[in-house]
Short mmCIF file of C-alpha atoms and ligand atoms in Angstrom, two decimals:
data_model
loop_
_atom_site.label_atom_id
_atom_site.label_comp_id
_atom_site.label_asym_id
_atom_site.label_seq_id
_atom_site.Cartn_x
_atom_site.Cartn_y
_atom_site.Cartn_z
CA MET J 18 -0.04 -0.16 0.10
CA ARG J 19 1.35 3.66 -0.75
CA ALA J 20 -0.11 6.74 0.96
CA LEU J 21 0.17 9.86 -0.29
CA ILE J 22 0.77 12.04 2.91
CA LEU J 23 0.13 16.05 2.86
CA SER J 24 0.08 18.37 5.34
CA ASP J 25 -0.59 22.11 5.91
CA ILE J 26 -2.17 23.03 2.88
CA HIS J 27 -3.48 26.11 4.22
CA GLY J 28 -5.91 27.32 1.32
CA ASN J 29 -3.12 27.08 -1.45
CA LEU J 30 -4.81 25.48 -4.29
CA GLU J 31 -2.16 25.90 -6.94
CA ALA J 32 0.55 24.12 -4.57
CA LEU J 33 -2.30 21.26 -3.99
CA GLU J 34 -2.97 20.79 -7.71
CA ALA J 35 0.87 20.78 -8.46
CA VAL J 36 1.51 18.02 -5.97
CA LEU J 37 -1.47 16.14 -7.13
CA ALA J 38 0.05 15.98 -10.66
CA ALA J 39 3.57 15.29 -9.45
CA ALA J 40 2.09 12.25 -7.25
CA GLU J 41 -0.32 11.02 -9.85
CA GLY J 42 -0.22 7.02 -10.56
CA GLN J 43 1.81 6.77 -7.28
CA TRP J 44 -0.39 6.55 -4.30
CA ASP J 45 -3.35 4.37 -3.14
CA GLU J 46 -4.80 6.44 -0.33
CA LEU J 47 -4.30 10.19 0.74
CA TRP J 48 -3.76 10.81 4.36
CA ASN J 49 -4.26 14.83 5.08
CA LEU J 50 -2.30 15.87 8.77
CA GLY J 51 -4.33 18.90 9.01
CA ASP J 52 -4.20 22.88 8.49
CA THR J 53 -6.03 22.39 5.27
CA VAL J 54 -7.19 26.08 5.40
CA GLY J 55 -6.03 29.21 6.86
CA TYR J 56 -3.33 31.81 5.35
CA GLY J 57 -4.06 30.94 1.67
CA ALA J 58 -7.21 32.29 -0.72
CA SER J 59 -8.68 29.04 -1.85
CA PRO J 60 -10.51 27.47 1.09
CA ASN J 61 -13.52 26.20 -0.46
CA GLN J 62 -11.74 24.66 -3.51
CA VAL J 63 -8.85 22.80 -1.48
CA VAL J 64 -11.59 21.39 1.14
CA GLU J 65 -13.72 20.13 -1.53
CA CYS J 66 -10.40 18.79 -3.23
CA MET J 67 -9.61 16.90 0.40
CA ARG J 68 -13.11 15.85 0.93
CA SER J 69 -13.17 13.99 -2.53
CA LEU J 70 -9.98 12.49 -2.34
CA GLY J 71 -8.82 12.13 1.36
CA THR J 72 -9.09 8.59 2.92
CA VAL J 73 -7.45 9.98 6.74
CA HIS J 74 -8.10 13.40 7.98
CA VAL J 75 -6.84 14.88 11.11
CA ARG J 76 -7.64 18.51 12.14
CA GLY J 77 -4.89 21.33 12.46
CA ASN J 78 -5.18 24.25 15.10
CA HIS J 79 -6.09 26.47 11.90
CA ASP J 80 -9.11 24.29 10.96
CA ARG J 81 -10.11 24.45 14.57
CA VAL J 82 -9.91 27.96 14.66
CA CYS J 83 -11.02 28.80 11.02
CA CYS J 84 -14.54 26.85 11.31
CA GLY J 85 -15.08 28.49 15.06
CA LEU J 86 -14.21 25.68 17.38
CA THR J 87 -11.89 27.88 19.23
CA SER J 88 -11.05 31.36 19.42
CA PRO J 89 -8.14 32.99 17.29
CA GLU J 90 -6.59 34.68 20.41
CA GLY J 91 -3.25 32.94 20.59
CA PHE J 92 -2.77 33.64 16.87
CA ASN J 93 -0.22 36.50 15.81
CA PRO J 94 -2.20 39.17 13.95
CA ILE J 95 -1.79 37.97 10.43
CA ALA J 96 -2.74 34.30 11.43
CA LYS J 97 -6.03 35.75 13.29
CA SER J 98 -7.36 38.06 9.83
CA ALA J 99 -6.46 35.10 7.77
CA ALA J 100 -8.89 32.61 9.93
CA LEU J 101 -11.32 35.24 10.24
CA TRP J 102 -11.70 35.72 6.31
CA THR J 103 -11.62 31.95 6.15
CA ARG J 104 -14.36 31.73 8.20
CA LYS J 105 -16.26 34.06 6.19
CA GLN J 106 -15.56 32.37 3.12
CA LEU J 107 -16.34 28.83 3.78
CA THR J 108 -19.52 27.48 2.67
CA PRO J 109 -21.97 25.92 5.41
CA ASP J 110 -21.01 22.58 4.54
CA ASN J 111 -17.50 22.88 4.02
CA LEU J 112 -17.40 24.59 7.67
CA ALA J 113 -19.40 21.73 8.94
CA TRP J 114 -17.21 19.17 7.25
CA ILE J 115 -13.98 20.99 9.00
CA GLN J 116 -15.74 21.14 12.38
CA ALA J 117 -15.89 17.00 12.04
CA MET J 118 -12.43 16.88 11.21
CA PRO J 119 -11.07 14.32 14.08
CA GLN J 120 -8.69 15.37 16.24
CA GLY J 121 -5.39 13.31 16.14
CA PRO J 122 -3.95 10.64 16.79
CA VAL J 123 -5.76 8.95 14.13
CA THR J 124 -4.49 5.69 12.98
CA ALA J 125 -4.50 4.74 9.21
CA GLY J 126 -3.51 1.87 7.23
CA ASN J 127 -5.50 -0.62 8.94
CA GLY J 128 -3.89 0.83 12.56
CA THR J 129 -0.02 0.23 11.23
CA VAL J 130 0.63 3.78 11.35
CA THR J 131 -0.47 7.07 13.10
CA CYS J 132 -1.51 10.29 12.11
CA VAL J 133 -1.30 13.48 14.02
CA HIS J 134 -1.28 17.13 13.34
CA GLY J 135 1.48 18.61 15.79
CA SER J 136 2.59 15.75 18.40
CA PRO J 137 0.94 12.28 19.30
CA LEU J 138 0.85 14.07 22.79
CA ASP J 139 -0.67 17.23 21.98
CA GLU J 140 -2.06 18.52 18.76
CA ASP J 141 -0.76 21.92 19.34
CA ASP J 142 3.20 20.74 19.81
CA TYR J 143 5.93 21.56 17.53
CA LEU J 144 7.98 18.55 16.90
CA LEU J 145 11.22 20.76 15.31
CA SER J 146 14.29 18.35 17.06
CA VAL J 147 15.26 15.46 18.53
CA ARG J 148 14.68 16.65 21.93
CA ASP J 149 11.20 17.38 21.34
CA ALA J 150 10.59 13.85 19.89
CA MET J 151 11.74 12.04 22.58
CA ALA J 152 8.94 12.05 24.98
CA PRO J 153 6.37 11.44 21.98
CA VAL J 154 8.36 8.55 20.79
CA GLN J 155 7.82 6.87 24.26
CA SER J 156 4.19 7.15 23.74
CA MET J 157 3.67 5.85 20.13
CA ARG J 158 2.13 2.53 19.89
CA THR J 159 2.82 2.26 16.02
CA ALA J 160 6.19 2.41 14.56
CA ILE J 161 5.64 5.29 12.60
CA THR J 162 3.91 8.67 13.47
CA PHE J 163 3.29 11.03 10.67
CA PHE J 164 2.89 14.87 11.85
CA GLY J 165 3.09 18.26 10.49
CA HIS J 166 2.55 21.94 12.13
CA THR J 167 6.08 22.80 11.83
CA HIS J 168 6.08 23.02 7.86
CA VAL J 169 9.57 21.50 7.82
CA GLN J 170 10.02 18.17 5.68
CA GLY J 171 11.83 15.70 7.45
CA GLY J 172 11.72 14.02 10.80
CA PHE J 173 13.25 11.85 13.17
CA SER J 174 13.73 7.91 13.96
CA TYR J 175 15.20 6.10 17.07
CA ALA J 176 16.37 2.50 16.97
CA ARG J 177 18.60 0.33 18.87
CA ASN J 178 19.24 3.53 21.48
CA GLN J 179 20.30 5.98 18.46
CA TRP J 180 18.30 9.08 16.90
CA HIS J 181 18.74 9.85 13.38
CA GLU J 182 17.41 13.33 11.81
CA LEU J 183 15.58 12.04 8.50
CA THR J 184 15.79 15.57 6.91
CA PRO J 185 16.14 14.88 2.84
CA GLN J 186 19.27 16.00 1.51
CA PHE J 187 18.38 17.94 -1.80
CA GLY J 188 21.75 19.18 -2.45
CA ALA J 189 22.68 22.56 -4.12
CA ILE J 190 19.30 24.41 -3.51
CA GLU J 191 19.94 27.93 -3.84
CA THR J 192 17.97 29.32 -1.23
CA ARG J 193 19.23 33.18 -1.92
CA ARG J 194 16.55 35.87 -1.92
CA GLY J 195 15.28 35.76 -5.50
CA HIS J 196 16.09 32.67 -6.98
CA LEU J 197 13.42 29.82 -6.90
CA PRO J 198 14.63 26.54 -7.70
CA MET J 199 12.08 25.11 -10.41
CA GLU J 200 13.06 21.39 -10.93
CA ALA J 201 11.15 18.58 -9.05
CA GLN J 202 13.04 16.62 -6.50
CA SER J 203 12.72 13.58 -4.50
CA GLN J 204 14.58 11.30 -1.98
CA GLN J 205 13.60 7.94 -0.57
CA ILE J 206 14.67 6.91 3.02
CA VAL J 207 14.08 3.24 3.86
CA LEU J 208 13.20 3.04 7.60
CA GLU J 209 15.25 0.47 9.53
CA GLN J 210 13.12 -2.56 10.76
CA GLY J 211 12.42 -2.49 14.90
CA SER J 212 12.71 1.67 14.39
CA LYS J 213 10.22 4.15 15.72
CA ALA J 214 9.86 7.05 13.60
CA LEU J 215 8.10 10.51 13.71
CA VAL J 216 7.91 11.63 9.93
CA ASN J 217 6.61 15.07 8.44
CA PRO J 218 5.96 15.17 4.81
CA GLY J 219 6.53 18.95 5.11
CA SER J 220 4.11 21.54 4.11
CA VAL J 221 2.23 21.73 0.62
CA GLY J 222 1.07 25.45 0.76
CA GLN J 223 3.12 27.28 3.05
CA PRO J 224 6.76 25.77 3.35
CA ARG J 225 9.08 27.42 6.08
CA ASP J 226 11.98 25.11 5.36
CA HIS J 227 13.73 27.79 2.90
CA ASP J 228 12.82 26.10 -0.03
CA TRP J 229 9.64 27.39 -1.67
CA ARG J 230 8.56 24.39 -3.27
CA ALA J 231 5.13 22.51 -2.39
CA ALA J 232 6.24 19.54 -0.10
CA PHE J 233 5.05 16.13 0.27
CA ALA J 234 5.90 12.46 1.00
CA ILE J 235 5.04 9.13 -0.09
CA PHE J 236 4.90 6.17 2.15
CA ASP J 237 5.31 2.65 0.78
CA SER J 238 4.16 0.17 3.43
CA ALA J 239 5.80 -2.88 1.60
CA ALA J 240 9.14 -1.37 1.37
CA ASN J 241 8.68 0.52 4.73
CA ALA J 242 10.32 3.36 3.22
CA ILE J 243 9.21 6.94 2.86
CA THR J 244 9.96 9.24 -0.25
CA PHE J 245 10.36 12.87 0.36
CA HIS J 246 9.27 15.28 -2.72
CA ARG J 247 9.51 18.83 -3.67
CA VAL J 248 7.77 20.31 -6.59
CA ALA J 249 7.26 23.61 -8.25
CA TYR J 250 3.70 25.55 -8.53
CA ASP J 251 1.92 28.37 -10.05
CA LEU J 252 3.58 30.77 -7.10
CA ALA J 253 1.97 34.04 -9.18
CA THR J 254 -1.55 32.84 -9.22
CA SER J 255 -1.76 31.89 -5.70
CA GLN J 256 0.02 35.29 -4.44
CA ALA J 257 -2.36 37.33 -6.68
CA LYS J 258 -5.43 35.62 -5.30
CA ILE J 259 -4.11 36.57 -1.56
CA PHE J 260 -3.92 40.38 -2.98
CA LYS J 261 -7.20 40.09 -4.60
CA ALA J 262 -8.78 38.77 -1.45
CA ARG J 263 -6.99 41.56 0.65
CA LEU J 264 -5.51 39.32 2.79
CA PRO J 265 -2.48 40.42 4.54
CA GLU J 266 0.50 41.05 1.92
CA ARG J 267 3.11 38.88 4.04
CA LEU J 268 1.29 35.71 3.19
CA ALA J 269 2.38 35.87 -0.36
CA SER J 270 5.80 37.27 0.01
CA ARG J 271 6.60 34.35 2.64
CA LEU J 272 5.43 32.07 -0.06
CA ARG J 273 7.95 33.12 -2.29
CA GLU J 274 11.07 32.80 0.70
CA GLY J 275 9.77 29.51 1.65
CA ARG J 276 9.49 30.66 5.00
ZN1 LIG L 320 0.07 25.01 9.26
#
């Protein structure tokens, strides 16, 4: 079984479309780790696409605030204004669907893996380092947990008393201002048998690892392997929609910077 794993799409339809085109024919199930909406200007189209394709969904903190389950008070002003804008845009049907999204941890792959938004211990926690992963890995009932929330592609594995970072190395990707790498890249990492791994596919719609390209991952259960992917998308259209919607301009400029 091969699962396409997406996280933090954040209402960016152009990034989602590029990911689906790049992944076509390579997956059997689609698992969504949350923050489907918030920040981007196409919340309804993204939700409708995910509703039709996704087999497993986990809500994210932006989903929760955008649909009104919790208040935006903990958000910074830009995130808050985007959440309130998103709430106004969502159709009643899409709003109700987001309100009903399950909170992680949710199991997938017939109970063989776990999906969460932030951490297995708390949907709002950020797993940015091995240190952050130590307590969650103890709580894992499956060998692999897929998580999002940090918008950083990669992860951590623990085997035979050793930790390893699973960050893909995409080589000479120029991250200096103004340079946009356009080529698609992928890298497969085979997980050691008996290891425990926390794996982040990266963010589809708002990467923050200094690579502007949409991120996703494909899990192949037979090979016990994760393939990390990056793919360029129609950034100009995504940004133009943000300007047209009168969302904060920073939400457009940061997409180009990948941060
Ligand atoms: Zn997010």
